[in-house]
JSON list of C-alpha atoms in Angstrom, two decimals:
[
{"chain": "G", "resi": 4, "resn": "ASP", "atom": "CA", "xyz": [0.00, -0.01, 0.01]},
{"chain": "G", "resi": 5, "resn": "GLN", "atom": "CA", "xyz": [1.92, 3.00, -1.33]},
{"chain": "G", "resi": 6, "resn": "GLN", "atom": "CA", "xyz": [0.64, 6.01, 0.60]},
{"chain": "G", "resi": 7, "resn": "VAL", "atom": "CA", "xyz": [3.07, 8.44, -1.03]},
{"chain": "G", "resi": 8, "resn": "LYS", "atom": "CA", "xyz": [3.65, 8.16, -4.76]},
{"chain": "G", "resi": 9, "resn": "GLN", "atom": "CA", "xyz": [6.06, 9.80, -7.15]},
{"chain": "G", "resi": 10, "resn": "ASN", "atom": "CA", "xyz": [4.89, 8.56, -10.53]},
{"chain": "G", "resi": 11, "resn": "SER", "atom": "CA", "xyz": [7.81, 9.89, -12.56]},
{"chain": "G", "resi": 12, "resn": "PRO", "atom": "CA", "xyz": [10.92, 7.81, -11.99]},
{"chain": "G", "resi": 13, "resn": "SER", "atom": "CA", "xyz": [13.02, 10.33, -13.92]},
{"chain": "G", "resi": 14, "resn": "LEU", "atom": "CA", "xyz": [12.96, 13.87, -15.27]},
{"chain": "G", "resi": 15, "resn": "SER", "atom": "CA", "xyz": [15.33, 15.68, -17.58]},
{"chain": "G", "resi": 16, "resn": "VAL", "atom": "CA", "xyz": [15.42, 19.49, -17.67]},
{"chain": "G", "resi": 17, "resn": "GLN", "atom": "CA", "xyz": [17.63, 21.99, -19.42]},
{"chain": "G", "resi": 18, "resn": "GLU", "atom": "CA", "xyz": [19.81, 24.22, -17.26]},
{"chain": "G", "resi": 19, "resn": "GLY", "atom": "CA", "xyz": [18.12, 27.52, -16.47]},
{"chain": "G", "resi": 20, "resn": "ARG", "atom": "CA", "xyz": [14.61, 26.16, -16.98]},
{"chain": "G", "resi": 21, "resn": "ILE", "atom": "CA", "xyz": [12.06, 25.21, -14.33]},
{"chain": "G", "resi": 22, "resn": "SER", "atom": "CA", "xyz": [12.03, 21.71, -12.85]},
{"chain": "G", "resi": 23, "resn": "ILE", "atom": "CA", "xyz": [8.70, 20.46, -11.51]},
{"chain": "G", "resi": 24, "resn": "LEU", "atom": "CA", "xyz": [8.59, 17.32, -9.45]},
{"chain": "G", "resi": 25, "resn": "ASN", "atom": "CA", "xyz": [5.26, 15.85, -8.46]},
{"chain": "G", "resi": 26, "resn": "CYS", "atom": "CA", "xyz": [4.01, 13.78, -5.54]},
{"chain": "G", "resi": 27, "resn": "ASP", "atom": "CA", "xyz": [0.59, 12.31, -4.68]},
{"chain": "G", "resi": 28, "resn": "TYR", "atom": "CA", "xyz": [-0.57, 10.91, -1.36]},
{"chain": "G", "resi": 29, "resn": "THR", "atom": "CA", "xyz": [-3.57, 9.00, -0.16]},
{"chain": "G", "resi": 30, "resn": "ASN", "atom": "CA", "xyz": [-3.61, 9.47, 3.62]},
{"chain": "G", "resi": 31, "resn": "SER", "atom": "CA", "xyz": [-5.54, 12.60, 4.58]},
{"chain": "G", "resi": 32, "resn": "MET", "atom": "CA", "xyz": [-4.08, 12.38, 8.10]},
{"chain": "G", "resi": 33, "resn": "PHE", "atom": "CA", "xyz": [-0.64, 13.46, 6.94]},
{"chain": "G", "resi": 34, "resn": "ASP", "atom": "CA", "xyz": [0.04, 16.87, 8.48]},
{"chain": "G", "resi": 35, "resn": "TYR", "atom": "CA", "xyz": [3.48, 17.79, 7.17]},
{"chain": "G", "resi": 36, "resn": "PHE", "atom": "CA", "xyz": [5.25, 17.21, 3.89]},
{"chain": "G", "resi": 37, "resn": "LEU", "atom": "CA", "xyz": [8.92, 17.37, 3.03]},
{"chain": "G", "resi": 38, "resn": "TRP", "atom": "CA", "xyz": [11.26, 17.10, 0.10]},
{"chain": "G", "resi": 39, "resn": "TYR", "atom": "CA", "xyz": [14.66, 15.46, 0.43]},
{"chain": "G", "resi": 40, "resn": "LYS", "atom": "CA", "xyz": [17.49, 15.45, -2.07]},
{"chain": "G", "resi": 41, "resn": "LYS", "atom": "CA", "xyz": [19.82, 12.52, -2.35]},
{"chain": "G", "resi": 42, "resn": "TYR", "atom": "CA", "xyz": [23.15, 12.09, -4.12]},
{"chain": "G", "resi": 43, "resn": "PRO", "atom": "CA", "xyz": [24.56, 8.63, -4.80]},
{"chain": "G", "resi": 44, "resn": "ALA", "atom": "CA", "xyz": [26.21, 6.99, -1.81]},
{"chain": "G", "resi": 45, "resn": "GLU", "atom": "CA", "xyz": [24.99, 9.72, 0.54]},
{"chain": "G", "resi": 46, "resn": "GLY", "atom": "CA", "xyz": [22.11, 10.06, 2.93]},
{"chain": "G", "resi": 47, "resn": "PRO", "atom": "CA", "xyz": [19.02, 12.16, 2.10]},
{"chain": "G", "resi": 48, "resn": "THR", "atom": "CA", "xyz": [19.39, 15.90, 2.76]},
{"chain": "G", "resi": 49, "resn": "PHE", "atom": "CA", "xyz": [16.40, 17.95, 3.84]},
{"chain": "G", "resi": 50, "resn": "LEU", "atom": "CA", "xyz": [15.42, 20.53, 1.24]},
{"chain": "G", "resi": 51, "resn": "ILE", "atom": "CA", "xyz": [12.11, 22.18, 2.04]},
{"chain": "G", "resi": 52, "resn": "SER", "atom": "CA", "xyz": [8.87, 21.42, 3.84]},
{"chain": "G", "resi": 53, "resn": "ILE", "atom": "CA", "xyz": [5.28, 22.55, 4.10]},
{"chain": "G", "resi": 54, "resn": "SER", "atom": "CA", "xyz": [2.60, 22.25, 6.74]},
{"chain": "G", "resi": 55, "resn": "SER", "atom": "CA", "xyz": [-0.82, 20.95, 5.72]},
{"chain": "G", "resi": 56, "resn": "ILE", "atom": "CA", "xyz": [-2.36, 24.28, 6.76]},
{"chain": "G", "resi": 57, "resn": "LYS", "atom": "CA", "xyz": [-0.44, 26.12, 4.05]},
{"chain": "G", "resi": 58, "resn": "ASP", "atom": "CA", "xyz": [-0.53, 25.87, 0.28]},
{"chain": "G", "resi": 59, "resn": "LYS", "atom": "CA", "xyz": [2.87, 27.30, -0.58]},
{"chain": "G", "resi": 60, "resn": "ASN", "atom": "CA", "xyz": [6.33, 27.60, 0.90]},
{"chain": "G", "resi": 61, "resn": "GLU", "atom": "CA", "xyz": [9.27, 29.25, -0.79]},
{"chain": "G", "resi": 62, "resn": "ASP", "atom": "CA", "xyz": [12.99, 29.10, -0.07]},
{"chain": "G", "resi": 63, "resn": "GLY", "atom": "CA", "xyz": [15.25, 30.67, -2.64]},
{"chain": "G", "resi": 64, "resn": "ARG", "atom": "CA", "xyz": [15.06, 28.71, -5.88]},
{"chain": "G", "resi": 65, "resn": "PHE", "atom": "CA", "xyz": [12.80, 26.10, -4.29]},
{"chain": "G", "resi": 66, "resn": "THR", "atom": "CA", "xyz": [9.05, 26.34, -3.90]},
{"chain": "G", "resi": 67, "resn": "VAL", "atom": "CA", "xyz": [6.69, 23.66, -2.67]},
{"chain": "G", "resi": 68, "resn": "PHE", "atom": "CA", "xyz": [2.97, 23.79, -3.47]},
{"chain": "G", "resi": 69, "resn": "LEU", "atom": "CA", "xyz": [0.32, 21.76, -1.66]},
{"chain": "G", "resi": 70, "resn": "ASN", "atom": "CA", "xyz": [-3.14, 21.02, -3.03]},
{"chain": "G", "resi": 71, "resn": "LYS", "atom": "CA", "xyz": [-4.96, 19.28, -0.21]},
{"chain": "G", "resi": 72, "resn": "SER", "atom": "CA", "xyz": [-8.18, 18.66, -2.10]},
{"chain": "G", "resi": 73, "resn": "ALA", "atom": "CA", "xyz": [-6.24, 16.83, -4.79]},
{"chain": "G", "resi": 74, "resn": "LYS", "atom": "CA", "xyz": [-3.80, 15.27, -2.27]},
{"chain": "G", "resi": 75, "resn": "HIS", "atom": "CA", "xyz": [-0.99, 16.50, -4.44]},
{"chain": "G", "resi": 76, "resn": "LEU", "atom": "CA", "xyz": [2.19, 18.43, -3.86]},
{"chain": "G", "resi": 77, "resn": "SER", "atom": "CA", "xyz": [4.91, 19.65, -6.18]},
{"chain": "G", "resi": 78, "resn": "LEU", "atom": "CA", "xyz": [8.42, 21.00, -5.92]},
{"chain": "G", "resi": 79, "resn": "HIS", "atom": "CA", "xyz": [9.48, 23.75, -8.30]},
{"chain": "G", "resi": 80, "resn": "ILE", "atom": "CA", "xyz": [13.14, 24.54, -8.86]},
{"chain": "G", "resi": 81, "resn": "VAL", "atom": "CA", "xyz": [13.89, 27.64, -10.84]},
{"chain": "G", "resi": 82, "resn": "PRO", "atom": "CA", "xyz": [16.31, 28.24, -12.41]},
{"chain": "G", "resi": 83, "resn": "SER", "atom": "CA", "xyz": [17.58, 24.68, -12.52]},
{"chain": "G", "resi": 84, "resn": "GLN", "atom": "CA", "xyz": [21.34, 24.24, -12.09]},
{"chain": "G", "resi": 85, "resn": "PRO", "atom": "CA", "xyz": [23.64, 21.26, -12.83]},
{"chain": "G", "resi": 86, "resn": "GLY", "atom": "CA", "xyz": [24.15, 20.75, -9.10]},
{"chain": "G", "resi": 87, "resn": "ASP", "atom": "CA", "xyz": [20.48, 20.05, -8.74]},
{"chain": "G", "resi": 88, "resn": "SER", "atom": "CA", "xyz": [20.93, 16.71, -10.52]},
{"chain": "G", "resi": 89, "resn": "ALA", "atom": "CA", "xyz": [20.01, 14.15, -7.83]},
{"chain": "G", "resi": 90, "resn": "VAL", "atom": "CA", "xyz": [17.21, 11.88, -6.69]},
{"chain": "G", "resi": 91, "resn": "TYR", "atom": "CA", "xyz": [14.36, 13.80, -5.02]},
{"chain": "G", "resi": 92, "resn": "PHE", "atom": "CA", "xyz": [12.15, 12.14, -2.45]},
{"chain": "G", "resi": 93, "resn": "CYS", "atom": "CA", "xyz": [8.79, 13.39, -1.31]},
{"chain": "G", "resi": 94, "resn": "ALA", "atom": "CA", "xyz": [7.92, 12.43, 2.28]},
{"chain": "G", "resi": 95, "resn": "ALA", "atom": "CA", "xyz": [4.91, 12.82, 4.53]},
{"chain": "G", "resi": 96, "resn": "ARG", "atom": "CA", "xyz": [4.79, 12.84, 8.27]},
{"chain": "G", "resi": 97, "resn": "GLN", "atom": "CA", "xyz": [2.48, 10.46, 10.01]},
{"chain": "G", "resi": 98, "resn": "GLY", "atom": "CA", "xyz": [2.19, 11.48, 13.60]},
{"chain": "G", "resi": 99, "resn": "ALA", "atom": "CA", "xyz": [5.43, 12.52, 15.27]},
{"chain": "G", "resi": 100, "resn": "GLN", "atom": "CA", "xyz": [7.14, 9.25, 14.74]},
{"chain": "G", "resi": 101, "resn": "LYS", "atom": "CA", "xyz": [7.96, 8.51, 11.16]},
{"chain": "G", "resi": 102, "resn": "LEU", "atom": "CA", "xyz": [8.15, 9.75, 7.63]},
{"chain": "G", "resi": 103, "resn": "VAL", "atom": "CA", "xyz": [6.57, 7.91, 4.72]},
{"chain": "G", "resi": 104, "resn": "PHE", "atom": "CA", "xyz": [8.62, 8.30, 1.55]},
{"chain": "G", "resi": 105, "resn": "GLY", "atom": "CA", "xyz": [7.79, 8.17, -2.13]},
{"chain": "G", "resi": 106, "resn": "GLN", "atom": "CA", "xyz": [9.87, 6.11, -4.53]},
{"chain": "G", "resi": 107, "resn": "GLY", "atom": "CA", "xyz": [11.92, 9.08, -5.70]},
{"chain": "G", "resi": 108, "resn": "THR", "atom": "CA", "xyz": [12.41, 10.97, -8.97]},
{"chain": "G", "resi": 109, "resn": "ARG", "atom": "CA", "xyz": [15.81, 11.15, -10.58]},
{"chain": "G", "resi": 110, "resn": "LEU", "atom": "CA", "xyz": [16.32, 14.70, -11.86]},
{"chain": "G", "resi": 111, "resn": "THR", "atom": "CA", "xyz": [18.96, 15.35, -14.50]},
{"chain": "G", "resi": 112, "resn": "ILE", "atom": "CA", "xyz": [19.85, 18.92, -15.44]},
{"chain": "G", "resi": 113, "resn": "ASN", "atom": "CA", "xyz": [21.35, 19.16, -18.91]},
{"chain": "G", "resi": 114, "resn": "PRO", "atom": "CA", "xyz": [23.79, 21.97, -19.77]},
{"chain": "T", "resi": 28, "resn": "ASN", "atom": "CA", "xyz": [28.95, 19.65, 15.47]},
{"chain": "T", "resi": 29, "resn": "ALA", "atom": "CA", "xyz": [29.31, 16.34, 13.69]},
{"chain": "T", "resi": 30, "resn": "GLY", "atom": "CA", "xyz": [26.35, 15.01, 11.78]},
{"chain": "T", "resi": 31, "resn": "VAL", "atom": "CA", "xyz": [24.76, 11.61, 12.11]},
{"chain": "T", "resi": 32, "resn": "MET", "atom": "CA", "xyz": [27.53, 9.03, 11.92]},
{"chain": "T", "resi": 33, "resn": "GLN", "atom": "CA", "xyz": [26.94, 5.54, 10.58]},
{"chain": "T", "resi": 34, "resn": "ASN", "atom": "CA", "xyz": [29.44, 2.73, 10.39]},
{"chain": "T", "resi": 35, "resn": "PRO", "atom": "CA", "xyz": [30.50, 0.81, 8.63]},
{"chain": "T", "resi": 36, "resn": "ARG", "atom": "CA", "xyz": [29.75, 2.48, 5.31]},
{"chain": "T", "resi": 37, "resn": "HIS", "atom": "CA", "xyz": [29.93, -0.85, 3.54]},
{"chain": "T", "resi": 38, "resn": "LEU", "atom": "CA", "xyz": [29.37, -4.28, 5.01]},
{"chain": "T", "resi": 39, "resn": "VAL", "atom": "CA", "xyz": [29.62, -7.63, 3.28]},
{"chain": "T", "resi": 40, "resn": "ARG", "atom": "CA", "xyz": [28.21, -10.69, 4.94]},
{"chain": "T", "resi": 41, "resn": "ARG", "atom": "CA", "xyz": [27.74, -14.28, 3.84]},
{"chain": "T", "resi": 42, "resn": "ARG", "atom": "CA", "xyz": [24.29, -15.82, 4.10]},
{"chain": "T", "resi": 43, "resn": "GLY", "atom": "CA", "xyz": [23.61, -16.94, 7.64]},
{"chain": "T", "resi": 44, "resn": "GLN", "atom": "CA", "xyz": [26.01, -14.49, 9.31]},
{"chain": "T", "resi": 45, "resn": "GLU", "atom": "CA", "xyz": [25.02, -11.61, 11.54]},
{"chain": "T", "resi": 46, "resn": "ALA", "atom": "CA", "xyz": [25.17, -7.96, 10.54]},
{"chain": "T", "resi": 47, "resn": "ARG", "atom": "CA", "xyz": [25.52, -5.11, 13.04]},
{"chain": "T", "resi": 48, "resn": "LEU", "atom": "CA", "xyz": [24.96, -1.56, 11.88]},
{"chain": "T", "resi": 49, "resn": "ARG", "atom": "CA", "xyz": [25.82, 1.35, 14.15]},
{"chain": "T", "resi": 50, "resn": "CYS", "atom": "CA", "xyz": [24.43, 4.84, 14.31]},
{"chain": "T", "resi": 51, "resn": "SER", "atom": "CA", "xyz": [25.64, 7.74, 16.43]},
{"chain": "T", "resi": 52, "resn": "PRO", "atom": "CA", "xyz": [23.07, 10.53, 16.41]},
{"chain": "T", "resi": 53, "resn": "MET", "atom": "CA", "xyz": [23.90, 14.20, 16.27]},
{"chain": "T", "resi": 54, "resn": "LYS", "atom": "CA", "xyz": [24.95, 15.76, 19.54]},
{"chain": "T", "resi": 55, "resn": "GLY", "atom": "CA", "xyz": [21.89, 16.62, 21.61]},
{"chain": "T", "resi": 56, "resn": "HIS", "atom": "CA", "xyz": [19.61, 14.29, 19.63]},
{"chain": "T", "resi": 57, "resn": "SER", "atom": "CA", "xyz": [17.88, 11.57, 21.61]},
{"chain": "T", "resi": 58, "resn": "HIS", "atom": "CA", "xyz": [15.59, 10.23, 18.95]},
{"chain": "T", "resi": 59, "resn": "VAL", "atom": "CA", "xyz": [16.78, 7.76, 16.32]},
{"chain": "T", "resi": 60, "resn": "TYR", "atom": "CA", "xyz": [15.02, 6.35, 13.24]},
{"chain": "T", "resi": 61, "resn": "TRP", "atom": "CA", "xyz": [16.14, 3.54, 10.98]},
{"chain": "T", "resi": 62, "resn": "TYR", "atom": "CA", "xyz": [15.13, 3.31, 7.32]},
{"chain": "T", "resi": 63, "resn": "ARG", "atom": "CA", "xyz": [15.89, 0.80, 4.62]},
{"chain": "T", "resi": 64, "resn": "GLN", "atom": "CA", "xyz": [16.21, 1.47, 0.94]},
{"chain": "T", "resi": 65, "resn": "LEU", "atom": "CA", "xyz": [15.98, -1.40, -1.47]},
{"chain": "T", "resi": 66, "resn": "PRO", "atom": "CA", "xyz": [17.35, -0.90, -5.02]},
{"chain": "T", "resi": 67, "resn": "GLU", "atom": "CA", "xyz": [15.21, 1.46, -7.08]},
{"chain": "T", "resi": 68, "resn": "GLU", "atom": "CA", "xyz": [12.82, 2.06, -4.20]},
{"chain": "T", "resi": 69, "resn": "GLY", "atom": "CA", "xyz": [12.14, 4.81, -1.67]},
{"chain": "T", "resi": 70, "resn": "LEU", "atom": "CA", "xyz": [13.10, 4.70, 1.98]},
{"chain": "T", "resi": 71, "resn": "LYS", "atom": "CA", "xyz": [10.96, 2.47, 4.14]},
{"chain": "T", "resi": 72, "resn": "PHE", "atom": "CA", "xyz": [10.58, 3.18, 7.84]},
{"chain": "T", "resi": 73, "resn": "MET", "atom": "CA", "xyz": [11.78, 0.39, 10.10]},
{"chain": "T", "resi": 74, "resn": "VAL", "atom": "CA", "xyz": [11.94, 1.54, 13.72]},
{"chain": "T", "resi": 75, "resn": "TYR", "atom": "CA", "xyz": [11.92, 4.62, 15.97]},
{"chain": "T", "resi": 76, "resn": "LEU", "atom": "CA", "xyz": [13.82, 4.59, 19.25]},
{"chain": "T", "resi": 77, "resn": "GLN", "atom": "CA", "xyz": [14.55, 6.89, 22.11]},
{"chain": "T", "resi": 78, "resn": "LYS", "atom": "CA", "xyz": [17.23, 6.20, 24.70]},
{"chain": "T", "resi": 79, "resn": "GLU", "atom": "CA", "xyz": [16.61, 2.69, 26.08]},
{"chain": "T", "resi": 80, "resn": "ASN", "atom": "CA", "xyz": [13.13, 2.53, 24.51]},
{"chain": "T", "resi": 81, "resn": "ILE", "atom": "CA", "xyz": [11.61, 1.27, 21.27]},
{"chain": "T", "resi": 82, "resn": "ILE", "atom": "CA", "xyz": [8.77, 3.64, 20.43]},
{"chain": "T", "resi": 83, "resn": "ASP", "atom": "CA", "xyz": [7.57, 2.26, 17.12]},
{"chain": "T", "resi": 84, "resn": "GLU", "atom": "CA", "xyz": [8.85, -0.87, 15.40]},
{"chain": "T", "resi": 85, "resn": "SER", "atom": "CA", "xyz": [5.98, -1.28, 12.99]},
{"chain": "T", "resi": 86, "resn": "GLY", "atom": "CA", "xyz": [8.32, -1.40, 9.99]},
{"chain": "T", "resi": 87, "resn": "MET", "atom": "CA", "xyz": [10.64, -4.07, 11.34]},
{"chain": "T", "resi": 88, "resn": "PRO", "atom": "CA", "xyz": [10.42, -7.58, 9.92]},
{"chain": "T", "resi": 89, "resn": "LYS", "atom": "CA", "xyz": [9.06, -9.88, 12.56]},
{"chain": "T", "resi": 90, "resn": "GLU", "atom": "CA", "xyz": [12.06, -12.18, 12.61]},
{"chain": "T", "resi": 91, "resn": "ARG", "atom": "CA", "xyz": [15.87, -11.81, 12.57]},
{"chain": "T", "resi": 92, "resn": "PHE", "atom": "CA", "xyz": [15.81, -7.99, 12.94]},
{"chain": "T", "resi": 93, "resn": "SER", "atom": "CA", "xyz": [16.28, -6.08, 16.20]},
{"chain": "T", "resi": 94, "resn": "ALA", "atom": "CA", "xyz": [17.28, -2.60, 17.25]},
{"chain": "T", "resi": 95, "resn": "GLU", "atom": "CA", "xyz": [18.47, -0.94, 20.38]},
{"chain": "T", "resi": 96, "resn": "PHE", "atom": "CA", "xyz": [19.52, 2.50, 21.57]},
{"chain": "T", "resi": 97, "resn": "PRO", "atom": "CA", "xyz": [21.28, 2.07, 24.90]},
{"chain": "T", "resi": 98, "resn": "LYS", "atom": "CA", "xyz": [21.80, 4.78, 27.47]},
{"chain": "T", "resi": 99, "resn": "GLU", "atom": "CA", "xyz": [25.45, 4.99, 26.45]},
{"chain": "T", "resi": 100, "resn": "GLY", "atom": "CA", "xyz": [26.78, 4.42, 22.96]},
{"chain": "T", "resi": 101, "resn": "PRO", "atom": "CA", "xyz": [25.32, 4.25, 19.50]},
{"chain": "T", "resi": 102, "resn": "SER", "atom": "CA", "xyz": [22.09, 2.79, 18.28]},
{"chain": "T", "resi": 103, "resn": "ILE", "atom": "CA", "xyz": [22.52, -0.69, 16.83]},
{"chain": "T", "resi": 104, "resn": "LEU", "atom": "CA", "xyz": [20.48, -2.36, 14.11]},
{"chain": "T", "resi": 105, "resn": "ARG", "atom": "CA", "xyz": [21.12, -6.09, 14.21]},
{"chain": "T", "resi": 106, "resn": "ILE", "atom": "CA", "xyz": [20.21, -8.56, 11.51]},
{"chain": "T", "resi": 107, "resn": "GLN", "atom": "CA", "xyz": [20.68, -12.22, 12.33]},
{"chain": "T", "resi": 108, "resn": "GLN", "atom": "CA", "xyz": [21.14, -15.01, 9.79]},
{"chain": "T", "resi": 109, "resn": "VAL", "atom": "CA", "xyz": [21.20, -12.60, 6.86]},
{"chain": "T", "resi": 110, "resn": "VAL", "atom": "CA", "xyz": [19.71, -13.59, 3.52]},
{"chain": "T", "resi": 111, "resn": "ARG", "atom": "CA", "xyz": [20.29, -12.11, 0.07]},
{"chain": "T", "resi": 112, "resn": "GLY", "atom": "CA", "xyz": [17.06, -10.13, 0.32]},
{"chain": "T", "resi": 113, "resn": "ASP", "atom": "CA", "xyz": [18.54, -8.14, 3.22]},
{"chain": "T", "resi": 114, "resn": "SER", "atom": "CA", "xyz": [20.99, -6.49, 0.81]},
{"chain": "T", "resi": 115, "resn": "ALA", "atom": "CA", "xyz": [20.07, -2.80, 0.88]},
{"chain": "T", "resi": 116, "resn": "ALA", "atom": "CA", "xyz": [21.15, 0.61, 2.08]},
{"chain": "T", "resi": 117, "resn": "TYR", "atom": "CA", "xyz": [20.26, 1.22, 5.72]},
{"chain": "T", "resi": 118, "resn": "PHE", "atom": "CA", "xyz": [19.91, 4.81, 6.82]},
{"chain": "T", "resi": 119, "resn": "CYS", "atom": "CA", "xyz": [19.76, 6.21, 10.29]},
{"chain": "T", "resi": 120, "resn": "ALA", "atom": "CA", "xyz": [18.27, 9.59, 11.15]},
{"chain": "T", "resi": 121, "resn": "SER", "atom": "CA", "xyz": [18.15, 11.54, 14.37]},
{"chain": "T", "resi": 122, "resn": "SER", "atom": "CA", "xyz": [16.14, 14.44, 15.76]},
{"chain": "T", "resi": 123, "resn": "PRO", "atom": "CA", "xyz": [16.20, 16.49, 18.95]},
{"chain": "T", "resi": 124, "resn": "GLN", "atom": "CA", "xyz": [12.52, 15.88, 19.56]},
{"chain": "T", "resi": 125, "resn": "GLY", "atom": "CA", "xyz": [10.08, 13.24, 18.35]},
{"chain": "T", "resi": 126, "resn": "LEU", "atom": "CA", "xyz": [9.48, 15.09, 15.12]},
{"chain": "T", "resi": 127, "resn": "GLY", "atom": "CA", "xyz": [10.28, 13.09, 12.04]},
{"chain": "T", "resi": 128, "resn": "ALA", "atom": "CA", "xyz": [10.08, 16.29, 10.05]},
{"chain": "T", "resi": 129, "resn": "GLU", "atom": "CA", "xyz": [13.27, 17.61, 11.57]},
{"chain": "T", "resi": 130, "resn": "ALA", "atom": "CA", "xyz": [15.31, 14.44, 11.18]},
{"chain": "T", "resi": 131, "resn": "PHE", "atom": "CA", "xyz": [18.84, 14.51, 9.81]},
{"chain": "T", "resi": 132, "resn": "PHE", "atom": "CA", "xyz": [20.15, 11.49, 7.98]},
{"chain": "T", "resi": 133, "resn": "GLY", "atom": "CA", "xyz": [23.47, 9.74, 8.11]},
{"chain": "T", "resi": 134, "resn": "GLN", "atom": "CA", "xyz": [25.29, 8.57, 5.00]},
{"chain": "T", "resi": 135, "resn": "GLY", "atom": "CA", "xyz": [23.98, 5.05, 5.34]},
{"chain": "T", "resi": 136, "resn": "THR", "atom": "CA", "xyz": [25.42, 1.56, 5.51]},
{"chain": "T", "resi": 137, "resn": "ARG", "atom": "CA", "xyz": [25.32, -0.49, 2.33]},
{"chain": "T", "resi": 138, "resn": "LEU", "atom": "CA", "xyz": [24.84, -4.13, 3.25]},
{"chain": "T", "resi": 139, "resn": "THR", "atom": "CA", "xyz": [25.66, -6.77, 0.70]},
{"chain": "T", "resi": 140, "resn": "VAL", "atom": "CA", "xyz": [24.86, -10.39, 1.40]},
{"chain": "T", "resi": 141, "resn": "VAL", "atom": "CA", "xyz": [26.78, -12.88, -0.72]}
]
């Protein structure tokens, strides 16, 4: 039972353009959502988060949007840079005890 | 302030052996989480511990797997009688309070069972 889904395994974007990564969830009890970035052979690094009471959070080049009615969130990166190439995981908090992760989307930024 | 430290980074075990994975949380963090990542999959929650207590082990396989976080020393994830299907990357995260949202991850231990 996959409660958090990232339906695009990979995404390729040209440098300077906008990258949009999508995530869907099924559990309406999730109260907090996060995006993590992961390079090969390293642990996930926290990127940005959003509370379920908000619909947008922005931090520099990164913006996360939350559509509660659609149970959908997205991460926008603009402008995309080569260093953004990584695997991005969407995660949702279930209570105070654990995060539920999506399968990840591999983002490649082409020069 | 050192981050979450996991060791070893790589561990090779033969089928039937035991694997011990260690995690030292960030200074001041008393909450530890273990996650497993199978190839081409996301991270799956295994267990949440506080000092000397297991809070939530709903993601742990019922057999062969155990975890502890003693009063002194690192958290240990122990896998007995390993099988090939245990091959994965195991990540530990820590937080200062019981808020998974603020968890910081270690670099992981890649377990290979041969």
